[in-house]
XYZ file of C-alpha atoms in Angstrom:
550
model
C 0.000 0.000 0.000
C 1.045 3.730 -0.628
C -0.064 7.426 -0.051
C 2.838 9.598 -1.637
C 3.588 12.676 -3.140
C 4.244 11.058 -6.465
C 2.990 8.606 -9.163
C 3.180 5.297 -6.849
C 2.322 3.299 -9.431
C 5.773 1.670 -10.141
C 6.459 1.446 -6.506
C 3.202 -1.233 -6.424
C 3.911 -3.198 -9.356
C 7.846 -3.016 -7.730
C 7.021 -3.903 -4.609
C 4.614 -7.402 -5.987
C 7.732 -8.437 -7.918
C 10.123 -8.372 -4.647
C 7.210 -10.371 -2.744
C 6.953 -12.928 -6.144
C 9.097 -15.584 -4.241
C 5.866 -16.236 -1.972
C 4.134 -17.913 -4.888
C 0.879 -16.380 -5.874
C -1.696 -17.171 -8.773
C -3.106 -13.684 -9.987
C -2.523 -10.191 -9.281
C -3.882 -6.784 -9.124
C -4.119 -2.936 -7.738
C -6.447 -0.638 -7.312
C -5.331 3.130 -7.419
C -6.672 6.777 -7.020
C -6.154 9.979 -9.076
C -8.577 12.682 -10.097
C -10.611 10.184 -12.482
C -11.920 8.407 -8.922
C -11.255 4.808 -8.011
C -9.297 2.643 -10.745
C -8.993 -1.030 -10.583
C -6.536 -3.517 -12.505
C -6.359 -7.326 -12.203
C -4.763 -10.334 -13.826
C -4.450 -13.972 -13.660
C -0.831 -15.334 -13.502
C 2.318 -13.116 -13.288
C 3.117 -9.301 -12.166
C 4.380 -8.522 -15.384
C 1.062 -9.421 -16.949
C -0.177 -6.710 -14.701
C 2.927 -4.578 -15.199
C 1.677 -4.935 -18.749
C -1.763 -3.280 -18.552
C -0.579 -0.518 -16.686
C 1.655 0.661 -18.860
C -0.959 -0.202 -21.931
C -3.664 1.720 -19.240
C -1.021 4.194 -18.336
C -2.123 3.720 -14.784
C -1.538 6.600 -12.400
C -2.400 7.966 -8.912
C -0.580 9.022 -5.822
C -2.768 6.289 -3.237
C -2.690 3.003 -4.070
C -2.806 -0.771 -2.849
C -1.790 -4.107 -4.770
C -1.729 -7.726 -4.253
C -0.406 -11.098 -5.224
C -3.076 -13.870 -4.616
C -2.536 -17.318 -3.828
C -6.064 -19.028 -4.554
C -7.323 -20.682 -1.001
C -11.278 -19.492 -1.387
C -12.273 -19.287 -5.317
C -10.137 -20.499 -8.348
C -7.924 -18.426 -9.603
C -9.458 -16.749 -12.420
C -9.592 -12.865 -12.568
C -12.594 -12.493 -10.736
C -11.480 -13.414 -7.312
C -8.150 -11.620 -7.605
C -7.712 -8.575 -5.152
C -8.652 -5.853 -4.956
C -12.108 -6.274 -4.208
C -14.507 -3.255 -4.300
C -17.875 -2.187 -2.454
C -18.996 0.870 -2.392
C -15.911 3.388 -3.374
C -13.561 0.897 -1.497
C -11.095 -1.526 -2.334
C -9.563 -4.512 -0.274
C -6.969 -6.270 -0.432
C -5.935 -9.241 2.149
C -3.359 -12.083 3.033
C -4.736 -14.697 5.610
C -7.858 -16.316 5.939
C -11.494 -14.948 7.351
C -13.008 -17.978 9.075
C -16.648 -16.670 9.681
C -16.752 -15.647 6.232
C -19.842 -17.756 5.425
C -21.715 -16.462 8.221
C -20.775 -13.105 7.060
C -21.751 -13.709 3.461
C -25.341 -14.763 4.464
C -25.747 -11.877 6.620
C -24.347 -9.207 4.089
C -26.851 -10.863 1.272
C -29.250 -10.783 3.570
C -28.459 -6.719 3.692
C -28.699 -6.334 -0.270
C -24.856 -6.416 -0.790
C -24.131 -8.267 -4.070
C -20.952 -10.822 -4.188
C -19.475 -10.918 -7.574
C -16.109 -13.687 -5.945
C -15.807 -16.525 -4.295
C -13.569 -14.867 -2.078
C -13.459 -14.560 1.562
C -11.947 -11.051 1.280
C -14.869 -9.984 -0.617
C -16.773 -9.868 2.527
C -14.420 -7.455 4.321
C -14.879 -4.440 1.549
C -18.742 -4.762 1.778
C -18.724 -5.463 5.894
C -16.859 -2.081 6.073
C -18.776 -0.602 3.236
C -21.921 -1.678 5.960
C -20.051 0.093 8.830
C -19.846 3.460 6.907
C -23.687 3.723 6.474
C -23.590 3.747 10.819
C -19.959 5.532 10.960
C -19.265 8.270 8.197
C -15.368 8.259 9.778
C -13.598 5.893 7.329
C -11.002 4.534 10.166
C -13.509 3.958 12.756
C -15.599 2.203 10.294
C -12.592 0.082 9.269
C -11.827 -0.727 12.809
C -15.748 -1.741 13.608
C -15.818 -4.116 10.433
C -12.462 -5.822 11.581
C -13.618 -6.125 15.400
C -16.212 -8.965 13.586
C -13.421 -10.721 11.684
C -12.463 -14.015 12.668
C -9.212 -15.851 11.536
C -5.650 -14.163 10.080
C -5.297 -11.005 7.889
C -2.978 -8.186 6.904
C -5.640 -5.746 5.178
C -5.180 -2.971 3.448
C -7.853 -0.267 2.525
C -8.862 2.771 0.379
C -11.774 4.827 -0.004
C -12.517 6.824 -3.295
C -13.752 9.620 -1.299
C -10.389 10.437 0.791
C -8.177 10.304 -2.178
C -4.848 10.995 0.332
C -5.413 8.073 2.464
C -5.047 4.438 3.630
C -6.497 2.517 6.824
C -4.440 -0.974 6.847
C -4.706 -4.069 10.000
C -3.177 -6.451 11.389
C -4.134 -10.121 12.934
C -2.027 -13.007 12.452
C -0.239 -12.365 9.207
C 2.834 -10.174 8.667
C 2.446 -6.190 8.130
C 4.912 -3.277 8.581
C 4.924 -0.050 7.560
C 7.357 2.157 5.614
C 7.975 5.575 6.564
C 9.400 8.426 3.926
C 9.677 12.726 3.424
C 7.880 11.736 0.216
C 4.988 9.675 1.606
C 4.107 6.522 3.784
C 3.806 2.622 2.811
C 2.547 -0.497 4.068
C 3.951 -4.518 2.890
C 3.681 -7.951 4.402
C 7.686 -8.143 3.678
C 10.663 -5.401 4.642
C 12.326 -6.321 1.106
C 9.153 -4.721 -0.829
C 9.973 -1.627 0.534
C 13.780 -1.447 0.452
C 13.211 0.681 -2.889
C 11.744 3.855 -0.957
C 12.683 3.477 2.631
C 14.445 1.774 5.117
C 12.336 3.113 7.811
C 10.435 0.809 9.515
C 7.471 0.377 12.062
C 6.569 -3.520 12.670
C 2.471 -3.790 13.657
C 1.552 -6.238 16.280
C -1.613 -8.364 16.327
C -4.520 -6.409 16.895
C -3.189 -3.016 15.490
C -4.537 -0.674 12.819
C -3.214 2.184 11.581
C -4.131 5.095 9.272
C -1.659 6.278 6.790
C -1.536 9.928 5.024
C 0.882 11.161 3.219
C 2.468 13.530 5.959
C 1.929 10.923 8.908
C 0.095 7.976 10.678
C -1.415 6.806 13.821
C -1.461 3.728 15.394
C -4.357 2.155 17.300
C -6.020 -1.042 18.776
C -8.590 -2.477 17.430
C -11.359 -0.770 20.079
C -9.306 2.617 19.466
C -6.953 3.218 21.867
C -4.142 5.226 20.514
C -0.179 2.959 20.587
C 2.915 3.789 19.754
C 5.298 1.514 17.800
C 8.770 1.453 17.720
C 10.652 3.024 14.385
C 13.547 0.969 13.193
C 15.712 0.937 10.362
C 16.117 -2.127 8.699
C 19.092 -4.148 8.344
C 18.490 -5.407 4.854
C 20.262 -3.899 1.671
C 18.770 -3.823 -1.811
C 21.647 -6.227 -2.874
C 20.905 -9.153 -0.418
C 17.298 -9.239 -2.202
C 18.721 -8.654 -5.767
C 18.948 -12.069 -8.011
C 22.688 -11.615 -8.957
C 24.416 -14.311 -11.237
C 22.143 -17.160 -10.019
C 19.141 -18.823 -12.365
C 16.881 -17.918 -8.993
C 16.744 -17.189 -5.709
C 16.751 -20.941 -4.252
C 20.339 -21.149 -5.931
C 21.717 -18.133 -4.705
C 20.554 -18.784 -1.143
C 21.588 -22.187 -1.348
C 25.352 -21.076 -1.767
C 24.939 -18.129 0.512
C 24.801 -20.769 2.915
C 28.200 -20.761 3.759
C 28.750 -17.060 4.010
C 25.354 -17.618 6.350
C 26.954 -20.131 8.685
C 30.150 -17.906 9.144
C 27.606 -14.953 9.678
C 25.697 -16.500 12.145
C 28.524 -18.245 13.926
C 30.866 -15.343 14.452
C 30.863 -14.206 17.913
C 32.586 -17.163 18.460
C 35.346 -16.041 16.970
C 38.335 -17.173 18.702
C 36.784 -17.973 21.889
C 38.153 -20.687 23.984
C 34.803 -21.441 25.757
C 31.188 -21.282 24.824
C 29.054 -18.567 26.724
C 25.229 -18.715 27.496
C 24.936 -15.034 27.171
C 24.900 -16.120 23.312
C 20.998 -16.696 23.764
C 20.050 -13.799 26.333
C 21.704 -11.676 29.337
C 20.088 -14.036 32.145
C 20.221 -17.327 29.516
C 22.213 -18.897 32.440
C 19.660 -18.546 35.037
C 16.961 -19.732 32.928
C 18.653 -22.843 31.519
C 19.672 -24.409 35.406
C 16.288 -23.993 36.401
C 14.782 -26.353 33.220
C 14.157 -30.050 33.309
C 12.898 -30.636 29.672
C 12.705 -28.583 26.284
C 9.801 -27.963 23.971
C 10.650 -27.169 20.572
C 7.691 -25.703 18.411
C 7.967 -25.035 14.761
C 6.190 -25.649 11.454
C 7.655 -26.992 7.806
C 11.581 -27.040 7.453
C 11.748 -25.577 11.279
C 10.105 -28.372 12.477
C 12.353 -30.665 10.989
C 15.493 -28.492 12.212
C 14.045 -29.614 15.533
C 13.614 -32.948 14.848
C 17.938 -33.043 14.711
C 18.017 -30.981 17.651
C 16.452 -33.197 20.034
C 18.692 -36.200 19.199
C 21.505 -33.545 20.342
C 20.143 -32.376 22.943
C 19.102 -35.999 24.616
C 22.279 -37.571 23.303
C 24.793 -34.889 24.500
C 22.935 -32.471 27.147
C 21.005 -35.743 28.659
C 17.751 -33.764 28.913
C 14.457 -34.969 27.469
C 12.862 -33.134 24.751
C 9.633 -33.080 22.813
C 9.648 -31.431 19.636
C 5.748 -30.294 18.410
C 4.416 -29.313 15.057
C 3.519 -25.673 15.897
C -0.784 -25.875 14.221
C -1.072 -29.295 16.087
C 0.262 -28.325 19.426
C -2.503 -25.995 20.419
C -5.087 -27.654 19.816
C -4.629 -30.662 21.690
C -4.834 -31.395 25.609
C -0.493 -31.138 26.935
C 0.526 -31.824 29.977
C 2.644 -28.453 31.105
C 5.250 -28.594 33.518
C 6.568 -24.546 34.243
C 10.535 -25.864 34.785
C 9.671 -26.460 30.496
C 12.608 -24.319 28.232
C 9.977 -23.604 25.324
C 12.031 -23.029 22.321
C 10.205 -21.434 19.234
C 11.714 -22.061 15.541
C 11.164 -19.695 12.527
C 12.994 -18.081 9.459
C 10.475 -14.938 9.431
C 9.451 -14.562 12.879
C 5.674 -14.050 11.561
C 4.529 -17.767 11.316
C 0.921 -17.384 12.594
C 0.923 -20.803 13.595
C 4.208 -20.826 15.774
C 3.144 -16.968 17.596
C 0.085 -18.756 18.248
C 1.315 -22.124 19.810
C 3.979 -20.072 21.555
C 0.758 -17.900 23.094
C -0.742 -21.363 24.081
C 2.571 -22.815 25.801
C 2.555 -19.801 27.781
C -0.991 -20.145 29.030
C -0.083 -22.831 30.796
C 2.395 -21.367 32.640
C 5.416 -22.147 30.761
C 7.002 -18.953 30.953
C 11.033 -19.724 30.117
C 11.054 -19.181 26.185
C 13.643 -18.533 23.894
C 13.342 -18.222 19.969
C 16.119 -18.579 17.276
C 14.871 -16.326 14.213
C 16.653 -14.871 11.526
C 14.649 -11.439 11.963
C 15.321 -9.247 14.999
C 12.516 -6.811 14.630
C 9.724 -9.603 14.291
C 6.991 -10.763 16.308
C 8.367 -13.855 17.566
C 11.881 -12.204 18.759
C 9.689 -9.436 20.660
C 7.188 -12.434 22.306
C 10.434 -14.275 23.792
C 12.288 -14.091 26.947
C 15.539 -15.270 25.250
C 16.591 -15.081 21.755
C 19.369 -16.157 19.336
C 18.876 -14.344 16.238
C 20.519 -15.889 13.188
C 22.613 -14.017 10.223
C 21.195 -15.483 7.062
C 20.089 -12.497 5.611
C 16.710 -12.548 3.526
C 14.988 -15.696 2.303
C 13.443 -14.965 -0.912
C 13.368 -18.208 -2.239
C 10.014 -20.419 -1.708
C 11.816 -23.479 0.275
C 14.080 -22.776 3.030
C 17.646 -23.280 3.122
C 20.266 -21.297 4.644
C 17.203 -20.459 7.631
C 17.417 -24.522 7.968
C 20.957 -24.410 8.650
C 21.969 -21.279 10.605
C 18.774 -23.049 12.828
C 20.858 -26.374 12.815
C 23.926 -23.880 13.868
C 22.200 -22.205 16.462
C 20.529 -25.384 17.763
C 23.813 -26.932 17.976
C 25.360 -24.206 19.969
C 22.246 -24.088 22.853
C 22.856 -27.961 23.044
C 26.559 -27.600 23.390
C 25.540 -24.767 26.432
C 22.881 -26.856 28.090
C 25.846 -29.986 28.371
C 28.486 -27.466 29.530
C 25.955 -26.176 32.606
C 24.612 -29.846 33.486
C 28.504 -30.648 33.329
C 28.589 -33.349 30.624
C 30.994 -31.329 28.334
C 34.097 -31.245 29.149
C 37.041 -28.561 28.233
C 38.689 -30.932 26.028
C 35.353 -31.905 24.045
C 34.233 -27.869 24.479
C 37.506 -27.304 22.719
C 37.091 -29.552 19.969
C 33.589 -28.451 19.507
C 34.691 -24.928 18.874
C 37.064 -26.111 15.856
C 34.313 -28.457 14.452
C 32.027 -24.906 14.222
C 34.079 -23.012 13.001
C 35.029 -25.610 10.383
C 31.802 -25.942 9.106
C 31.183 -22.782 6.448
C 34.199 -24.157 4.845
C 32.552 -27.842 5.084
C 29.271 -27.024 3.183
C 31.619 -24.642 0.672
C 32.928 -28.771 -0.226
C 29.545 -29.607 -0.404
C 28.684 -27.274 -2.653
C 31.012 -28.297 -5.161
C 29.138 -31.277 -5.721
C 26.572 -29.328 -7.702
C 28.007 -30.554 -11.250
C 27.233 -34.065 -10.181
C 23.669 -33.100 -8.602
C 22.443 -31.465 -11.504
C 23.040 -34.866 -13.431
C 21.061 -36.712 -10.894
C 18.509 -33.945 -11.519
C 18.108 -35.175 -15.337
C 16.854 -38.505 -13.695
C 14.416 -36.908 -11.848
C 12.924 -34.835 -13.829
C 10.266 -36.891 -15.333
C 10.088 -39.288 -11.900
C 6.678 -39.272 -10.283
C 7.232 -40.784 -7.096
C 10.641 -40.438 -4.371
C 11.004 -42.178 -1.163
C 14.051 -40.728 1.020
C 15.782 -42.667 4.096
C 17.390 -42.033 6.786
C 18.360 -43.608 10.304
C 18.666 -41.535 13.328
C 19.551 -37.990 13.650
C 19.629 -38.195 10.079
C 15.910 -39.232 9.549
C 14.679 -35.582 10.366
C 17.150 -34.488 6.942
C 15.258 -37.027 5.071
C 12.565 -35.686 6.148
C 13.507 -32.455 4.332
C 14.756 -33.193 1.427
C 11.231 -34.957 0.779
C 9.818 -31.625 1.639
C 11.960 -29.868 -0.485
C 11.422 -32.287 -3.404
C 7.533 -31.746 -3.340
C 7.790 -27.874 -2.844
C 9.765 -27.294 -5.731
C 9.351 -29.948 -8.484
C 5.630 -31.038 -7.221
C 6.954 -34.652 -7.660
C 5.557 -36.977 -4.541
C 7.996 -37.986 -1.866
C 7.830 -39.479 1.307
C 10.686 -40.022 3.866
C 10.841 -42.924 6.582
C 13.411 -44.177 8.759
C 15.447 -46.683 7.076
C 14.672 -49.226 9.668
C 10.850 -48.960 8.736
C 11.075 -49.963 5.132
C 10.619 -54.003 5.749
C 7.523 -52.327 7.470
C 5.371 -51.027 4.206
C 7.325 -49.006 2.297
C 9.358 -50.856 0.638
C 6.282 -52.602 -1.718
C 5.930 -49.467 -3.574
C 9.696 -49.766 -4.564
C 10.247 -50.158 -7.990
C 12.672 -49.402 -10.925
C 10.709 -46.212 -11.394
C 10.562 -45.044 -7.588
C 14.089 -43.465 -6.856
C 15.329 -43.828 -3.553
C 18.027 -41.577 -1.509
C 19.616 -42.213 1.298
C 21.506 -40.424 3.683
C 24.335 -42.362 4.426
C 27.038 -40.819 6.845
C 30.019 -43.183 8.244
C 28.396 -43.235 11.846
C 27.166 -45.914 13.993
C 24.025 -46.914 12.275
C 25.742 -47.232 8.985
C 26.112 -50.822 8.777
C 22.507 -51.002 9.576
C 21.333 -48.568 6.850
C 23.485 -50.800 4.411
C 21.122 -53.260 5.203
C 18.717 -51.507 4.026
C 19.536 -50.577 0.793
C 20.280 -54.484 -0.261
C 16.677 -54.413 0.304
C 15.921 -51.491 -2.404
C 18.249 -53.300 -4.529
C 16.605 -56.921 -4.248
C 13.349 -54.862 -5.299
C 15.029 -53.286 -8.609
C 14.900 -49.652 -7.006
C 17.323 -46.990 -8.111
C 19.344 -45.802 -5.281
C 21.108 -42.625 -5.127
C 22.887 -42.155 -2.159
C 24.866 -39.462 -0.357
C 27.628 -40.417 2.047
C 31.171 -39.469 3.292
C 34.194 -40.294 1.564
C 34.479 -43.673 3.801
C 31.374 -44.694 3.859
C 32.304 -47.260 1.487
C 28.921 -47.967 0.187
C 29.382 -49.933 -3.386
C-alpha cells in the first residue's frame, strides 16, 4: 500500500515483484487519481499486470496491490484482489473464518458478491459500517472487530483520495515511513526501494496512513505507539545476482550464512550462554525438559536438535508441530525451556502455539529467528537471532541451517551447565564450528554431479528418502523440499521402517536416496539398501568419503 507525493504506481507493481518468491496465482491494484477509483487485475504473473498498466497508463498518488494465492475461489480474474464495495477496495493475506456467516448476513443486507472470495466480505462489511460511521477509520476498525481468523488488510476509499487505513491479525504487516509519503507490505524487502524506515504492527493493530503521517491504534481505538527501526536489509541481499533464482543463490549463501551467524565465536576458547540472552544462564539451570515448536523445514530443524540435545545435554525433549500443538490437551510442567523455531518470525501458527505454551504457565522461552525486529523475537524471553540475511526463495535453506547452527550451539551450552561437556570436548567443539562454512563450501562443489542426478528426476513421479537416526529428520527435508519445488511426490521414513510397508511401492521407477554418513548406524542402513536393490529400485545415495557404500 502507498499514499505519496508522487505517481506510486511503479512502486506497487515493484514492490509485488520483490514479494513474487511467496508464490501467488493472480494479481492486481487498485489506485486513485482525479478520475476516482481505478482497478486492474490479472491472472498469472506481475508482469502481466505490469503490462496493462503501462498499456492503461495507470496513475495515482494512493494506491494498494496484491499477489493472490487461490485458497477461497479459483484463480481466475474475478477473485483476484482488490475487491470493491462501495468506493472501497480490499486487499488481504490470511484467511477470514466466519466468512460464510458473514456472506449470508451481508446478502441478507442487499450487498451483491461478484467472488468466491473470503476477502470480498471485508470491503462490503466495512462498506456496511460506513452507512452507521461516516469516519472511514472507525468504520474500518468496527468491520475488523467482527473478523475471525488471520489477515494483513489494506484499505482505500474513493472519497479520501490521500489516504489508507491498513490491519493487522495473524499475518505479517509493517509499515514504511518516507519525506515523500508513507507505505505499508507484508515483507521489509518490498519496501527497500523507498525506505528503510520501519514500524513492525503487532496483532490487533490498525493504523491510518496519510501522506504527511500515521497513527497507530487497537482495534477498540486506543491510541499505541510503535517502535521506528531501520532495517538491516540492503537492496543487494534481495537482488537475483548471477544465479538462475533465488533458491540457488541462497543455497550457496549458505556458507557465508553459517560464518555470519557463527561469528561471535570467533576465537573464543569457551562457549558462553549469554549467546541466547543476558540471564540465559539462570533460565537454563532452572529447566528439566525442552519444547521445541515449529512448522515446515523448522520443524524438521528440531527434529535433529532433540537427538543432540538428549544424546549430548542428557535432557528430554519433545519437539511439536507448531498448528497441532494448540489444539490438543499437553501436559505443562513450568521448569519447560519452550524453544520457538522460525525463518520470518511471523509464522501465525508458531506466535500462536507459543501464546498457548505460555498459558499454561510455561514462561522460560527462547526463539532462534533470523529477523530481529519480528513478532516472535519481541514475544520471547531469550533469543538467538541468526545471520542469514533474507529468504526470498520459496523453500528454506540457509534459515534450515543457521537453525541447525544455532541449535547446535544451545545444546553444546545446556551440556556445559549440566557438566557433561568437558574442556577438552568444548575445545574440539569450537574447531568443528568453526570448520563448518568451509565444510558445506565442499559440499557445494558437488553441484556438477547433482544437476546430473537432476536429469533422472525430472520426469520421476514418485521419491522415497531414508534415513536412520539424527539423520531421519534431513530425510525428512529433502522430501519436503522435493515436493515444494518440483511437485513430484515424496515421502521419507526411517530406514529401519522400510521391511515395514514401504518398501512394496519400490520399484525401478521409484528413486530412492539415502543419507548415508560413516556413523554408527551405517552398517545397519546398508542393510537396508540391499533391500531397495533386491526390489530393482534406483538408489542414489549421499555419504562421506568412507562410507564405502558400493
Amino acid at each position: 500500500a502507498a499514499v505519496a507525493d508522487r505517481n506510486i504506481v511503479s512502486v506497487l507493481l515493484e514492490g509485488l515483484r520483490r514479494l513474487e518468491y511467496r508464490g501467488y496465482d493472480s494479481a492486481g491494484l487498485a489506485l486513485i487519481n482525479e478520475k476516482g477509483l481505478h482497478r486492474l487485475r490479472s491472472v498469472g504473473r506481475v508482469a502481466e499486470l505490469t503490462a496493462q498498466a503501462d498499456e492503461s497508463q495507470a496513475c495515482g498518488n494512493t494506491g494498494i496491490a496484491h499477489t493472490r494465492w487461490a485458497t477461497h475461489g479459483v484463480p481466475c480474474e474475478r477473485n483476484a484482489h482488490p475487491h470493491i464495495s462501495g468506493g472501497l477496495a480490499v486487499v488481504h493475506n490470511g484467511i477470514i473464518e466466519n466468512h460464510e456467516v458473514l456472506r449470508a448476513r451481508l446478502k441478507g443486507d442487499g450487498y451483491e458478491f461478484t467472488s468466491d472470495t473470503d476477502t470480498e466480505v471485508v470491503a462490503h462489511l466495512i462498506a456496511s459500517e460506513l452507512k452507521k460511521n461516516p469516519d472511514f477509520f472507525a468504520a474500518t476498525r468496527a468491520a475488523i472487530a467482527q473478523l475471525q481468523g488471520a489477515y494483513a488488510l489494506a484499505v482505500l476509499r474513493e472519497s479520501e483520495p490521500d489516504r489508507v487505513v491498513v490491519a493487522r491479525e495473524g499475518s505479517p504487516l509493517l509499515l514504511g515511513l518516507s519525506t515523500e509519503g508513507n507505505y505499508a507490505a507484508s515483507d521489509a524487502s518490498a519496501l527497500l526501494q523507498v525506505t528503510r524506515r520501519i514500524v513492525y504492527l503487532d496483532n490487533g493493530d490498525c493504523a491510518e496512513l496519510t501522506r504527511t503521517g500515521y497513527r497507530i491504534t487497537r482495534v477498540d481505538g486506543t491510541p499505541v505507539k510503535r517502535r521506528e527501526t531501520e532495517t538491516h536489509l540492503s537492496a543487494d541481499a534481495v537482488e537475483l545476482g548471477q544465479y538462475r533464482h533465488y533458491m540457488q543463490k541462497e543455497i550457496f549463501e549458505q556458507p557465508v550464512a553459517l560464518s555470519n551467524t557463527l561469528e561471535m565465536l570467533g576465537a573464543a576458547r569457551s562457549i558462553q550462554p549469554g549467546l541466547f540472552g543476558a540471564n540465559c544462564e539462570e533460565v537454563l539451570k532452572d529447566i528439566r525438559q525442552i519444547l521445541i515448536i515449529a512448522c515446515g523445514t523448522s520443524y524438521h530443524a528440531g527434529l535433529v536438535a532433540r537427538y543432540w540435545l538428549e544424546s549430548l545435554a542428557r535432557v528430554p525433549c519433545t519437539v511439536e508441530v507448531a498448528s497441532e500443538y494448540r489444539y490438543r490437551d499437553s501436559v505443562a510442567d513450568p521448569q519447560t525451556l519452550v524453544v520457538t523455531l522460525s525463518q520470518s518470525g511471523e509464522t501465525a501458527d508458531t506466535l500462536a502455539a507459543l501464546q498457548h505454551a505460555k498459558s499454561l504457565g510455561m514462561h522460560h522461552t527462547l526463539c532462534i529467528c533470523n529477523v530481529p525486529e519480528s513478532s516472535l523475537v519481541r514475544e520471547n524471553a531469550l533469543r538467538f537471532i541468526t545471520r542469514a540475511g533474507p529468504e526470498i526463495g520459496v523453500a528454506s535453506t540457509k534459515a534450515f541451517t543457521t537453525q541447525l547452527a544455532a541449535l547446535y550451539l544451545l545444546t553444546l551450552i545446556i551440556a556445559k551447565l549440566r557438566g557433561n561437556l568437558s574442556a577438552e570436548t568444548e575445545s574440539a567443539e569450537l574447531q568443528h564450528l568453526r570448520h563448518l562454512p568451509m565444510a558445506v563450501s565442499r559440499v557445494l562443489e558437488l553441484e556438477p554431479q547433482i544437476r546430473e542426478w537432476a536429469e533422472h528426476f525430472a520426469m520421476k513421479q514418485d521419491a522415497l528418502f531414508l534415513g536412520r537416526g539424527r539423520h531421519y529428520p534431513i530425510a525428512l527435508e529433502g522430501a519436503l523440499k522435493l515436493k515444494e519445488i518440483s511437485y513430484i511426490h515424496a515421502e521419507a521414513y526411517p530406514a529401519g521402517e522400510l521391511k515395514h510397508g514401504p518398501l512394496a511401492l519400490v520399484d525401478k521407477d521409484m528413486p530412492v536416496i539415502a543419507v548415508a554418513p560413516n556413523d554408527v548406524l551405517l552398517e545397519k542402513l546398508k542393510s537396508n539398501l540391499q533391500e531397495v536393490r533386491a526390489r530393482g529400485g534406483e538408489l542414489y545415495v549421499f555419504a562421506d568419503a568412507d562410507s564405502e557404500i558400493t
